[in-house]
Coordinates of C-alpha atoms in Angstrom, one line a residue:
S185 CA 0.0 0.0 0.0
G186 CA 1.2 3.5 -0.7
L187 CA 0.3 7.1 -0.1
C188 CA 1.7 9.8 -2.4
C189 CA 1.8 13.4 -1.3
C190 CA 2.6 16.0 -3.9
L191 CA 4.6 18.7 -2.1
L192 CA 5.1 21.8 -4.1
T193 CA 6.9 20.5 -7.3
K194 CA 8.2 17.2 -5.8
S195 CA 6.6 13.8 -5.1
I196 CA 7.2 11.9 -1.9
T197 CA 6.1 8.3 -1.7
L198 CA 5.3 7.1 1.8
D199 CA 4.6 3.7 3.1
S200 CA 1.4 3.9 5.1
G201 CA 2.7 1.3 7.5
S202 CA 5.9 3.2 8.3
Q203 CA 6.6 6.1 10.6
D204 CA 7.5 8.3 7.6
A205 CA 3.9 9.5 7.1
S206 CA 3.6 10.5 10.8
R207 CA 6.8 12.4 10.6
L208 CA 5.7 14.4 7.5
C209 CA 4.3 17.3 9.4
V210 CA 6.9 17.5 12.2
L211 CA 9.8 18.3 9.8
K212 CA 11.3 21.4 11.2
E213 CA 12.1 22.7 7.7
F214 CA 8.4 23.1 6.8
K215 CA 6.4 25.9 8.4
M216 CA 3.4 25.4 6.1
V217 CA 2.9 22.9 3.3
K218 CA -0.1 22.5 1.1
V219 CA -0.7 18.8 0.4
H220 CA -2.8 17.3 -2.4
V221 CA -3.4 13.6 -1.7
Y222 CA -4.7 10.9 -4.1
V223 CA -5.6 7.5 -2.6
I224 CA -6.2 4.9 -5.2
H225 CA -8.0 1.7 -4.4
T226 CA -7.9 -1.2 -6.9
N227 CA -10.6 -3.9 -6.8
I228 CA -10.5 -7.0 -9.1
N229 CA -13.8 -8.5 -10.3
A230 CA -13.5 -12.3 -9.5
R231 CA -15.6 -13.3 -12.5
T232 CA -14.4 -10.9 -15.2
H233 CA -11.0 -10.1 -13.7
T234 CA -11.7 -6.4 -14.6
P235 CA -10.0 -3.9 -12.3
T236 CA -12.0 -1.0 -10.8
H237 CA -10.0 2.0 -9.6
L238 CA -11.5 4.1 -6.8
V239 CA -9.7 7.4 -6.5
S240 CA -10.0 9.5 -3.4
F241 CA -8.8 13.1 -3.5
F242 CA -8.5 15.7 -0.7
K243 CA -6.5 18.8 0.2
L244 CA -4.6 19.2 3.4
T245 CA -2.6 22.0 5.0
C246 CA 0.3 21.0 7.2
S247 CA 1.1 23.9 9.5
D248 CA 3.2 23.8 12.7
G249 CA 2.8 20.0 13.0
R250 CA -1.0 19.9 12.5
L251 CA -3.0 18.5 9.6
A252 CA -6.2 20.2 8.6
F253 CA -8.6 19.4 5.6
D254 CA -8.9 22.3 3.1
S255 CA -11.8 20.4 1.4
P256 CA -13.9 17.3 2.1
P257 CA -12.7 14.1 0.4
T258 CA -14.1 13.2 -3.0
M259 CA -13.9 9.9 -4.8
T260 CA -14.2 8.9 -8.4
R261 CA -14.2 5.6 -10.1
Q262 CA -12.4 4.3 -13.3
D263 CA -13.1 0.9 -14.8
T264 CA -10.0 0.9 -16.9
A265 CA -6.4 -0.2 -16.3
T266 CA -4.3 2.0 -14.1
P267 CA -2.1 4.3 -16.2
T268 CA 1.6 3.9 -16.0
G269 CA 3.0 6.0 -13.2
S270 CA -0.1 6.0 -11.0
L271 CA 0.0 4.8 -7.4
S272 CA -2.4 2.3 -6.0
A273 CA -3.3 1.8 -2.3
Q274 CA -5.5 -0.7 -0.6
G275 CA -8.1 0.6 1.9
P276 CA -11.8 0.5 2.8
S277 CA -14.2 1.4 0.1
N278 CA -16.3 4.5 0.1
T279 CA -19.9 4.1 -1.0
G280 CA -20.2 7.9 -1.7
Y281 CA -18.1 7.8 -4.8
N282 CA -19.1 9.3 -8.1
N283 CA -19.8 6.7 -10.8
N284 CA -18.7 9.0 -13.7
P285 CA -15.5 7.5 -15.1
V286 CA -12.6 9.9 -15.0
P287 CA -9.0 9.5 -15.8
V288 CA -6.9 8.4 -12.8
P289 CA -4.3 11.2 -12.1
V290 CA -0.8 10.2 -13.0
I291 CA 1.4 11.3 -10.1
T292 CA 4.9 11.8 -11.2
Q293 CA 7.9 13.8 -10.0
T294 CA 7.8 17.1 -11.8
N295 CA 11.4 18.0 -11.2
S296 CA 12.7 21.0 -13.0
R297 CA 16.3 20.4 -12.0
D298 CA 18.9 20.7 -14.8
K299 CA 20.4 17.5 -16.3
W300 CA 23.5 16.8 -18.2
S301 CA 22.9 16.8 -22.0
K302 CA 25.2 13.8 -22.4
K303 CA 27.0 11.4 -20.1
M304 CA 30.3 12.6 -21.4
D305 CA 29.5 16.1 -20.3
F306 CA 29.5 14.8 -16.7
L307 CA 32.5 12.6 -17.0
L308 CA 34.6 15.4 -18.6
S309 CA 33.5 17.8 -15.9
V310 CA 34.5 15.4 -13.1
I311 CA 37.8 14.6 -14.8
G312 CA 38.4 18.3 -15.5
F313 CA 37.9 19.1 -11.8
A314 CA 40.0 16.3 -10.5
V315 CA 42.9 16.8 -13.0
D316 CA 44.2 20.2 -12.2
L317 CA 47.5 22.1 -11.9
G318 CA 48.4 20.1 -8.8
N319 CA 48.7 16.9 -11.0
V320 CA 51.4 18.7 -13.0
W321 CA 53.4 20.4 -10.3
R322 CA 52.7 18.6 -7.0
F323 CA 52.7 14.9 -7.9
P324 CA 56.1 14.8 -9.7
Y325 CA 57.8 16.7 -6.9
I326 CA 56.2 14.6 -4.1
C327 CA 57.1 11.4 -6.0
Y328 CA 60.8 12.0 -6.4
Q329 CA 61.0 13.6 -2.9
N330 CA 59.5 10.4 -1.3
G331 CA 61.4 7.6 -2.9
G332 CA 60.7 7.8 -6.6
G333 CA 59.2 4.6 -7.9
A334 CA 58.8 3.3 -4.3
F335 CA 56.4 6.1 -3.6
L336 CA 53.9 4.5 -6.0
I337 CA 53.3 1.8 -3.4
P338 CA 51.9 4.0 -0.7
Y339 CA 50.2 6.2 -3.3
I340 CA 48.3 3.2 -4.8
V341 CA 47.4 1.8 -1.3
M342 CA 46.1 5.2 -0.2
A343 CA 44.1 5.5 -3.4
I344 CA 42.4 2.1 -3.1
F345 CA 41.6 2.3 0.6
G346 CA 41.0 6.0 1.1
G347 CA 40.7 8.2 -2.0
V348 CA 38.5 6.1 -4.3
P349 CA 36.0 5.0 -1.7
L350 CA 35.4 8.7 -0.6
F351 CA 35.2 9.7 -4.3
Y352 CA 32.6 6.9 -4.9
M353 CA 30.7 8.0 -1.7
E354 CA 30.3 11.6 -2.8
L355 CA 29.2 10.7 -6.3
A356 CA 26.5 8.3 -4.9
L357 CA 25.3 10.8 -2.3
G358 CA 24.9 13.6 -4.9
Q359 CA 23.1 11.4 -7.4
F360 CA 20.7 9.9 -4.9
H361 CA 19.7 13.0 -3.1
R362 CA 20.0 15.3 -6.1
T363 CA 20.9 18.4 -4.1
G364 CA 23.9 20.5 -3.2
A365 CA 26.3 20.4 -0.2
I366 CA 24.1 22.4 2.2
S367 CA 20.6 21.1 1.8
I368 CA 21.7 17.5 1.4
W369 CA 22.2 17.3 5.2
K370 CA 18.4 17.5 5.7
H371 CA 18.3 14.0 4.3
I372 CA 21.4 12.6 5.9
C373 CA 21.8 14.1 9.4
P374 CA 20.6 17.7 9.9
I375 CA 22.9 18.5 12.8
F376 CA 25.9 18.2 10.4
K377 CA 24.5 20.9 8.1
G378 CA 27.3 23.2 9.0
I379 CA 29.6 21.0 6.9
G380 CA 27.8 22.4 3.8
Y381 CA 28.5 26.0 4.9
A382 CA 32.1 25.2 5.7
I383 CA 32.5 23.7 2.2
C384 CA 31.2 26.9 0.6
V385 CA 33.6 29.1 2.6
I386 CA 36.6 26.9 1.7
A387 CA 35.6 27.0 -2.0
L388 CA 35.5 30.8 -1.8
Y389 CA 39.1 30.8 -0.3
V390 CA 40.2 28.6 -3.2
S391 CA 38.7 30.9 -5.7
F392 CA 40.5 33.9 -4.1
Y393 CA 44.0 32.5 -4.9
Y394 CA 43.6 29.7 -7.5
N395 CA 42.3 32.0 -10.3
T396 CA 45.2 34.3 -9.7
I397 CA 47.5 31.4 -10.6
I398 CA 45.5 31.1 -13.9
A399 CA 45.9 34.8 -14.4
W400 CA 49.7 34.4 -14.1
A401 CA 49.5 31.7 -16.8
L402 CA 47.5 34.1 -19.0
F403 CA 50.2 36.7 -18.6
Y404 CA 52.8 34.2 -19.7
F405 CA 50.5 33.1 -22.6
Y406 CA 50.3 36.7 -23.9
S407 CA 54.1 37.2 -23.4
S408 CA 54.8 34.0 -25.5
F409 CA 53.7 35.7 -28.7
A410 CA 57.2 36.8 -29.6
S411 CA 60.0 35.5 -31.8
V412 CA 62.3 35.5 -28.8
L413 CA 60.6 34.6 -25.5
P414 CA 61.2 37.4 -23.0
W415 CA 62.7 35.0 -20.4
T416 CA 65.4 33.7 -22.8
N417 CA 68.2 36.2 -22.0
C418 CA 69.3 38.8 -19.5
D419 CA 69.0 41.9 -21.7
N420 CA 65.7 43.1 -20.3
A421 CA 64.9 46.1 -18.1
W422 CA 63.9 43.9 -15.2
N423 CA 67.1 41.8 -15.1
T424 CA 69.8 42.3 -12.5
E425 CA 73.5 41.7 -12.3
N426 CA 72.8 38.2 -10.8
C427 CA 71.0 37.1 -14.0
T428 CA 73.0 34.2 -15.4
N429 CA 72.2 32.6 -18.8
Y430 CA 74.0 29.3 -19.1
F431 CA 72.3 28.0 -22.3
L432 CA 74.4 28.1 -25.5
K433 CA 77.4 29.3 -23.5
D434 CA 80.5 27.6 -22.1
N435 CA 82.4 28.1 -18.9
V436 CA 79.4 29.8 -17.1
T437 CA 79.8 29.8 -13.3
W438 CA 76.6 29.1 -11.4
N439 CA 76.6 30.0 -7.7
N440 CA 74.0 30.5 -4.9
Y441 CA 73.4 34.1 -6.0
S442 CA 72.8 33.3 -9.6
R443 CA 69.3 33.7 -11.1
S444 CA 68.1 32.4 -14.4
P445 CA 66.4 34.7 -16.9
A446 CA 63.2 32.8 -16.3
E447 CA 63.3 33.2 -12.6
E448 CA 63.8 37.0 -12.9
F449 CA 61.0 37.3 -15.4
Y450 CA 58.7 35.5 -13.0
T451 CA 59.7 37.4 -9.8
R452 CA 60.6 40.8 -11.2
N453 CA 58.3 41.2 -14.2
V454 CA 55.2 39.1 -13.6
L455 CA 55.0 39.4 -9.8
E456 CA 57.3 42.4 -9.2
I457 CA 57.7 40.8 -5.8
H458 CA 60.9 42.8 -5.2
K459 CA 58.7 45.9 -4.6
S460 CA 57.1 44.2 -1.5
D461 CA 58.6 43.8 1.9
G462 CA 56.4 40.8 2.7
L463 CA 52.9 40.5 4.2
R464 CA 53.3 43.7 6.2
N465 CA 53.7 45.7 3.0
V466 CA 52.3 43.9 -0.1
G467 CA 52.5 46.9 -2.3
G468 CA 50.0 48.0 -5.0
V469 CA 47.8 46.1 -7.3
R470 CA 49.4 45.0 -10.6
W471 CA 47.0 46.3 -13.3
Q472 CA 48.3 43.8 -15.9
L473 CA 47.4 40.9 -13.6
M474 CA 44.1 42.4 -12.7
L475 CA 43.2 42.6 -16.4
C476 CA 44.2 39.0 -16.8
L477 CA 42.1 38.0 -13.8
F478 CA 39.1 39.9 -15.2
L479 CA 39.4 38.0 -18.5
I480 CA 39.5 34.7 -16.6
F481 CA 36.4 35.5 -14.5
T482 CA 34.6 36.6 -17.7
I483 CA 35.2 33.2 -19.2
V484 CA 34.1 31.5 -16.0
Y485 CA 30.9 33.5 -15.8
F486 CA 29.8 32.8 -19.3
S487 CA 30.6 29.1 -18.8
L488 CA 28.5 28.8 -15.6
W489 CA 25.7 31.3 -16.0
K490 CA 23.3 28.9 -17.7
G491 CA 24.1 25.9 -15.6
V492 CA 25.4 22.5 -16.7
K493 CA 24.0 23.0 -20.1
T494 CA 26.8 25.5 -20.9
S495 CA 29.6 24.2 -18.6
G496 CA 29.0 20.7 -20.0
K497 CA 29.9 22.0 -23.5
V498 CA 32.9 24.1 -22.5
V499 CA 34.6 21.1 -20.8
W500 CA 34.8 19.3 -24.1
V501 CA 37.6 21.7 -24.9
T502 CA 39.1 22.5 -21.5
A503 CA 39.2 18.9 -20.3
T504 CA 40.5 17.3 -23.5
L505 CA 43.0 19.9 -24.7
P506 CA 45.4 19.4 -21.8
Y507 CA 45.9 15.7 -22.8
V508 CA 46.7 16.6 -26.3
V509 CA 49.3 19.1 -25.1
L510 CA 50.7 16.7 -22.5
F511 CA 51.2 14.1 -25.2
I512 CA 53.0 16.6 -27.5
L513 CA 55.2 17.8 -24.6
L514 CA 56.0 14.2 -23.6
I515 CA 57.2 13.3 -27.1
R516 CA 59.3 16.5 -27.3
G517 CA 60.8 15.9 -23.8
A518 CA 61.7 12.4 -24.6
T519 CA 63.8 13.5 -27.6
L520 CA 65.9 16.0 -25.6
P521 CA 69.5 15.2 -24.6
G522 CA 69.7 14.1 -21.0
A523 CA 66.0 13.2 -20.7
W524 CA 66.8 9.7 -19.5
K525 CA 68.6 11.2 -16.5
G526 CA 65.3 12.9 -15.4
V527 CA 63.3 9.7 -15.9
V528 CA 65.8 7.6 -13.8
F529 CA 65.7 10.2 -11.1
Y530 CA 61.9 10.3 -11.2
L531 CA 61.4 6.5 -10.9
K532 CA 64.5 5.1 -9.2
P533 CA 63.0 3.5 -6.1
K534 CA 64.4 4.2 -2.7
W535 CA 62.9 1.4 -0.7
E536 CA 64.1 2.7 2.7
K537 CA 61.6 5.6 2.3
L538 CA 58.7 3.2 2.8
F539 CA 59.6 3.0 6.5
E540 CA 59.2 6.8 6.9
T541 CA 55.8 8.0 8.2
S542 CA 56.0 11.2 6.3
V543 CA 56.0 9.4 3.0
W544 CA 52.6 7.7 3.8
V545 CA 51.2 11.1 5.0
D546 CA 52.3 12.7 1.7
A547 CA 50.8 9.9 -0.3
A548 CA 47.5 10.2 1.6
A549 CA 47.4 14.0 1.2
Q550 CA 48.3 13.8 -2.5
I551 CA 45.5 11.4 -3.4
F552 CA 42.9 13.3 -1.3
F553 CA 43.7 16.7 -2.8
S554 CA 44.0 15.1 -6.3
L555 CA 40.7 13.3 -6.4
G556 CA 38.9 16.1 -4.5
P557 CA 36.3 14.5 -2.2
G558 CA 35.1 16.9 0.5
F559 CA 35.0 20.0 -1.7
G560 CA 31.3 19.6 -2.5
V561 CA 32.1 19.5 -6.3
L562 CA 31.3 15.8 -6.8
L563 CA 28.1 16.3 -4.9
A564 CA 27.1 19.1 -7.1
L565 CA 28.1 17.6 -10.4
S566 CA 26.5 14.2 -9.7
S567 CA 23.3 15.7 -8.6
Y568 CA 22.5 16.5 -12.2
N569 CA 22.8 12.9 -13.2
P570 CA 19.9 10.5 -14.0
F571 CA 18.9 8.5 -10.9
T572 CA 19.9 5.2 -12.4
N573 CA 23.3 6.4 -13.7
N574 CA 26.1 4.0 -12.9
C575 CA 28.1 6.2 -10.5
Y576 CA 30.2 3.2 -9.4
R577 CA 31.7 2.8 -12.8
D578 CA 32.1 6.6 -13.1
A579 CA 34.1 6.7 -9.8
I580 CA 36.5 3.9 -11.0
V581 CA 37.0 5.4 -14.4
T582 CA 37.6 9.0 -13.4
S583 CA 39.9 7.9 -10.5
L584 CA 42.0 5.9 -12.8
V585 CA 42.2 8.7 -15.4
N586 CA 43.3 11.1 -12.6
C587 CA 46.0 8.9 -11.2
L588 CA 47.4 8.0 -14.6
T589 CA 47.5 11.7 -15.6
S590 CA 49.5 12.5 -12.5
F591 CA 51.9 9.6 -13.4
M592 CA 52.3 10.8 -17.0
S593 CA 52.8 14.4 -15.9
G594 CA 55.9 13.2 -14.0
F595 CA 57.5 12.0 -17.3
V596 CA 56.6 15.4 -19.0
I597 CA 58.3 17.3 -16.2
F598 CA 61.3 15.1 -15.5
T599 CA 62.4 14.6 -19.1
V600 CA 62.8 18.4 -19.2
L601 CA 64.6 18.5 -15.8
G602 CA 67.0 15.9 -17.1
Y603 CA 67.6 18.1 -20.1
M604 CA 68.3 21.2 -17.9
A605 CA 70.7 19.2 -15.7
E606 CA 72.6 18.1 -18.8
K607 CA 72.9 21.7 -20.0
R608 CA 73.9 23.0 -16.6
N609 CA 76.3 20.1 -16.0
V610 CA 74.8 19.5 -12.6
N611 CA 72.7 16.7 -11.0
V612 CA 69.0 16.5 -11.6
E613 CA 68.4 16.9 -7.9
D614 CA 70.0 20.4 -8.1
V615 CA 67.6 21.5 -10.9
A616 CA 64.5 19.9 -9.3
R617 CA 64.7 22.0 -6.1
D618 CA 61.8 24.1 -7.3
K619 CA 58.3 23.0 -6.4
G620 CA 54.7 24.3 -6.7
P621 CA 54.1 27.2 -9.0
S622 CA 57.8 27.8 -9.4
L623 CA 58.1 24.5 -11.3
L624 CA 55.6 25.7 -13.8
F625 CA 56.5 29.3 -14.0
I626 CA 60.4 29.1 -13.8
T627 CA 61.8 25.7 -14.4
Y628 CA 59.7 24.5 -17.3
P629 CA 59.5 27.8 -19.2
E630 CA 63.3 28.1 -18.9
A631 CA 63.7 24.8 -20.6
I632 CA 61.1 25.7 -23.3
A633 CA 62.9 28.9 -24.0
N634 CA 66.0 27.0 -25.2
M635 CA 64.2 24.4 -27.4
T636 CA 63.8 24.6 -31.1
G637 CA 60.3 26.0 -31.7
S638 CA 60.2 27.6 -28.3
T639 CA 57.3 30.0 -29.1
F640 CA 55.0 27.2 -30.2
F641 CA 55.8 25.0 -27.1
A642 CA 55.4 28.0 -24.8
I643 CA 52.0 28.9 -26.2
I644 CA 50.6 25.3 -26.0
F645 CA 52.1 24.8 -22.5
F646 CA 50.4 27.9 -21.0
V647 CA 47.1 27.1 -22.9
M648 CA 47.3 23.7 -21.1
M649 CA 47.8 25.4 -17.7
I650 CA 44.9 27.8 -18.3
T651 CA 42.5 25.0 -19.3
L652 CA 43.6 22.8 -16.4
G653 CA 42.9 25.7 -14.0
L654 CA 39.6 26.7 -15.6
D655 CA 38.1 23.2 -15.2
S656 CA 38.8 23.2 -11.5
T657 CA 37.4 26.7 -11.1
F658 CA 34.2 25.6 -12.9
G659 CA 33.9 22.7 -10.4
G660 CA 34.6 24.8 -7.3
L661 CA 32.2 27.6 -8.1
E662 CA 29.5 25.1 -9.3
A663 CA 29.7 23.6 -5.8
I664 CA 28.9 26.9 -4.2
I665 CA 26.2 27.8 -6.8
T666 CA 24.4 24.4 -6.5
A667 CA 24.6 24.4 -2.7
V668 CA 23.2 27.9 -2.2
M669 CA 20.6 27.7 -4.9
D670 CA 19.3 24.4 -3.6
E671 CA 19.1 25.8 -0.1
Y672 CA 17.3 28.9 -1.1
P673 CA 15.2 28.0 -4.2
D674 CA 12.4 30.4 -3.5
Y675 CA 14.8 33.4 -3.9
L676 CA 17.3 32.0 -6.5
A677 CA 15.5 29.5 -8.6
N678 CA 14.9 31.9 -11.5
R679 CA 17.8 34.2 -10.8
R680 CA 20.8 32.0 -11.6
E681 CA 22.5 34.5 -13.9
L682 CA 22.3 37.2 -11.3
F683 CA 23.5 35.0 -8.5
V684 CA 26.5 33.7 -10.6
L685 CA 27.4 37.3 -11.5
G686 CA 27.3 38.3 -7.8
L687 CA 29.5 35.3 -6.9
V688 CA 32.0 36.0 -9.6
V689 CA 32.2 39.7 -8.5
V690 CA 32.8 38.6 -4.9
C691 CA 35.6 36.2 -6.0
F692 CA 37.2 38.9 -8.1
L693 CA 37.2 41.4 -5.2
G694 CA 38.5 38.8 -2.8
S695 CA 41.4 38.1 -5.2
L696 CA 42.6 41.6 -5.3
S697 CA 45.1 41.1 -2.4
T698 CA 46.7 38.3 -4.5
L699 CA 47.3 40.7 -7.4
T700 CA 49.6 43.0 -5.4
N701 CA 53.4 43.0 -5.6
G702 CA 53.4 40.7 -2.6
G703 CA 50.4 38.7 -3.9
A704 CA 52.4 35.5 -4.1
Y705 CA 52.8 35.6 -0.3
V706 CA 49.1 35.8 0.1
V707 CA 48.5 33.0 -2.4
K708 CA 50.9 30.8 -0.4
L709 CA 49.1 31.6 2.9
L710 CA 45.6 30.9 1.5
E711 CA 46.8 27.7 -0.1
E712 CA 48.3 26.4 3.1
F713 CA 45.7 27.5 5.6
G714 CA 42.5 28.3 3.6
V715 CA 42.2 24.8 2.4
G716 CA 44.8 22.5 4.1
S717 CA 43.6 20.8 7.3
S718 CA 40.2 22.4 7.1
I719 CA 39.0 20.5 4.0
I720 CA 40.5 17.3 5.3
A721 CA 38.6 17.7 8.6
V722 CA 35.4 18.4 6.6
G723 CA 35.9 15.2 4.6
F724 CA 36.5 13.3 7.8
L725 CA 33.2 14.5 9.4
E726 CA 31.3 13.9 6.1
A727 CA 32.5 10.3 6.1
I728 CA 31.6 9.8 9.8
A729 CA 28.1 11.4 9.3
V730 CA 27.3 9.2 6.3
S731 CA 28.7 5.9 7.6
W732 CA 27.9 6.2 11.3
F733 CA 24.9 8.5 11.7
Y734 CA 23.0 8.1 8.4
G735 CA 24.0 4.4 8.5
I736 CA 26.0 2.2 6.2
T737 CA 23.0 0.0 5.7
R738 CA 20.7 2.8 4.6
F739 CA 23.4 4.2 2.4
S740 CA 24.0 0.8 0.8
N741 CA 20.2 0.5 0.1
D742 CA 20.3 4.0 -1.5
I743 CA 23.0 2.7 -3.9
K744 CA 21.1 -0.5 -4.5
S745 CA 18.0 1.5 -5.5
M746 CA 20.1 3.4 -8.1
L747 CA 22.3 0.6 -9.5
G748 CA 20.2 -2.5 -8.8
Y749 CA 22.9 -4.1 -6.5
S750 CA 24.5 -3.2 -3.2
P751 CA 28.1 -2.2 -2.8
G752 CA 30.4 -5.1 -1.7
L753 CA 31.9 -5.7 1.7
F754 CA 35.2 -3.9 0.7
W755 CA 33.4 -0.6 0.1
K756 CA 31.4 -0.9 3.4
V757 CA 34.5 -1.5 5.5
C758 CA 36.3 1.4 3.8
W759 CA 33.4 3.8 4.4
V760 CA 32.9 2.8 8.0
A761 CA 36.5 2.4 9.2
I762 CA 39.4 2.7 6.8
S763 CA 38.5 6.0 5.0
P764 CA 37.8 7.9 8.2
A765 CA 41.0 6.5 9.7
F766 CA 42.8 7.6 6.5
L767 CA 41.6 11.2 6.9
A768 CA 42.2 11.3 10.7
Y769 CA 45.8 10.1 10.0
I770 CA 46.4 13.0 7.7
I771 CA 44.9 15.5 10.1
V772 CA 46.9 14.4 13.2
S773 CA 50.2 14.2 11.2
S774 CA 49.8 17.7 9.7
L775 CA 49.0 19.2 13.1
L776 CA 51.8 17.5 15.0
K777 CA 54.5 18.3 12.4
P778 CA 53.5 21.5 10.5
P779 CA 56.0 22.3 7.8
P780 CA 57.8 25.6 7.9
L781 CA 56.2 28.2 5.7
Q782 CA 58.6 29.9 3.3
L783 CA 58.4 31.4 -0.2
F784 CA 61.7 32.1 -2.1
D785 CA 63.9 33.7 0.6
Y786 CA 60.9 35.0 2.7
K787 CA 60.2 33.2 5.9
Y788 CA 56.7 33.8 7.1
P789 CA 56.6 35.6 10.6
D790 CA 54.8 34.1 13.5
W791 CA 51.9 36.5 13.4
S792 CA 51.2 35.5 9.8
I793 CA 51.0 31.8 10.9
T794 CA 48.4 32.9 13.5
V795 CA 46.4 34.7 10.8
G796 CA 46.6 31.5 8.8
Y797 CA 45.1 29.5 11.6
V798 CA 42.3 32.1 11.9
I799 CA 41.6 31.7 8.2
G800 CA 41.4 28.0 8.6
A801 CA 39.1 28.2 11.6
S802 CA 36.8 30.7 9.9
S803 CA 35.5 27.9 7.6
F804 CA 35.5 25.0 10.0
M805 CA 33.8 27.0 12.8
W806 CA 30.4 26.8 11.0
I807 CA 30.2 23.1 11.8
P808 CA 30.1 23.5 15.6
I809 CA 28.1 26.7 15.4
Y810 CA 25.3 25.1 13.5
M811 CA 25.4 22.1 15.8
V812 CA 24.9 24.4 18.8
Y813 CA 22.1 26.3 17.0
K814 CA 20.3 23.1 16.1
L815 CA 20.5 21.7 19.6
V816 CA 19.3 24.9 21.2
W817 CA 16.5 25.9 18.9
T818 CA 15.1 22.6 17.8
P819 CA 12.6 20.9 20.2
G820 CA 12.9 17.1 20.8
S821 CA 15.6 14.7 21.9
L822 CA 19.1 14.6 20.5
K823 CA 18.2 11.6 18.3
Q824 CA 15.2 13.5 16.8
V825 CA 17.4 16.5 16.1

């Protein structure tokens, strides 16, 4: 037997024998709900086997926990087969029904939510978000620093038992509940709703600095349209006496004070960091970078303003082009003299590293930040999927693509580092000291500048960087857009364009501090503390809330209703125990041994570290704040809350 209540634009099917119906009007989220109820009785004639459908209809108002009839019940009869999609329910007959045959109402879910035009739109969006600049600059550095080929063992272990299960969990949650990172907690565990707000704040912090890095790449892209790349020699206005160009020259002495043309182009022309004294005096805003950032956000706005219908088309370019460029750069790098030195250095295993705790911590952190569970992006993107989409297969495929891309990026980077070591006549280790953005904006451009066809390779390299960054920006901002619009549909349902415009303006204004002469210091601070431990703690609480509070059995049944089969024992054990332990391990290790914060020759003062912890707490604090609010203002027991 079933009872179907059409609430606003959605349909909720309730089992009349369960407690769900009795709880309908005590949901704290509803102040007043108008309910139209159809109760359909089906009787079969024993002689003719002809079904007779008795349809009761009445209107109810649910207000402050009370049900009241708006109109007396009426009943109609239909002597035809029940149409597809109608609901039948057994119950006592009503002798006061109208004998006039009328069509039985077909009660379906009239959901106006956007959907992906094609399955590939979704897959490319997820791959584009997961495969970002970190795959190119972070993984190769982490790999050679932590034992080369030996690092692949903890990396794969952490991916299997930690990263992929969390990735699968988020895709399944978003697809089943079809809502964003804030309102989803009404269905899972309302007291954890602060997780959704924390995710949105973290996504804002990411947009404040991440798009600035893309703006740097756009500046390089513009500068690449020259017959001689401006970071090729030391004859420019921004160069100093320490500028040393060792390419195509013999007997060049390289010392600790030497600076390559590429390094001085980055620090003295792009950033103009020499005009800043640090975080106490970051200097003025660089108008060239501000213009680049404005163009980036313009692209972002027109890619997101219409929803997944537009962003799903854009990713066909932004998600596929980086692979074409990586393949071209890989072939070019493999043909350079000394490339084999870089590959050996990249993959030569150092088995003793496996006994160091820091290696396993780095592997866990790398796979977590690479796949991106906890950022709310996977929830948002999968919420636009069909209900029966195979999210299990999607999780496996996209995770494999992401990990293989990271591995391939290592070859692209280290073949070039081997070439530079050959030219400098030094060890690869001495060339590979740069990490993070410096690897992409100093080391690699320097190698490109001294290749045949340098202009072409510089252009495609920075196009790759821009597209890699844009994909991740699309995902991060879509997480905020979906979360907020799903939480406040009455105000924002028909105002997506205006809301996206307002969000982009806020992100642009929040990024201004990163466009100053000392903006690189702000970028580093936001990267370390704005995301860092906060997003890992959010992911940990999300895993606990779903596995322990919502219940692994209920979650498994949700997946079964979508896929037709329940997840295996491996996934359940990972969700309940291994994945939360994996995240707790990262949190404890990062808090016990925080790495020193330094950029170039600037060591961050103690007060800036305190500011960083405040930034991190400003996102995470919404979780306990909402818990206290929910406990204080919501009547009932803790279990009911």
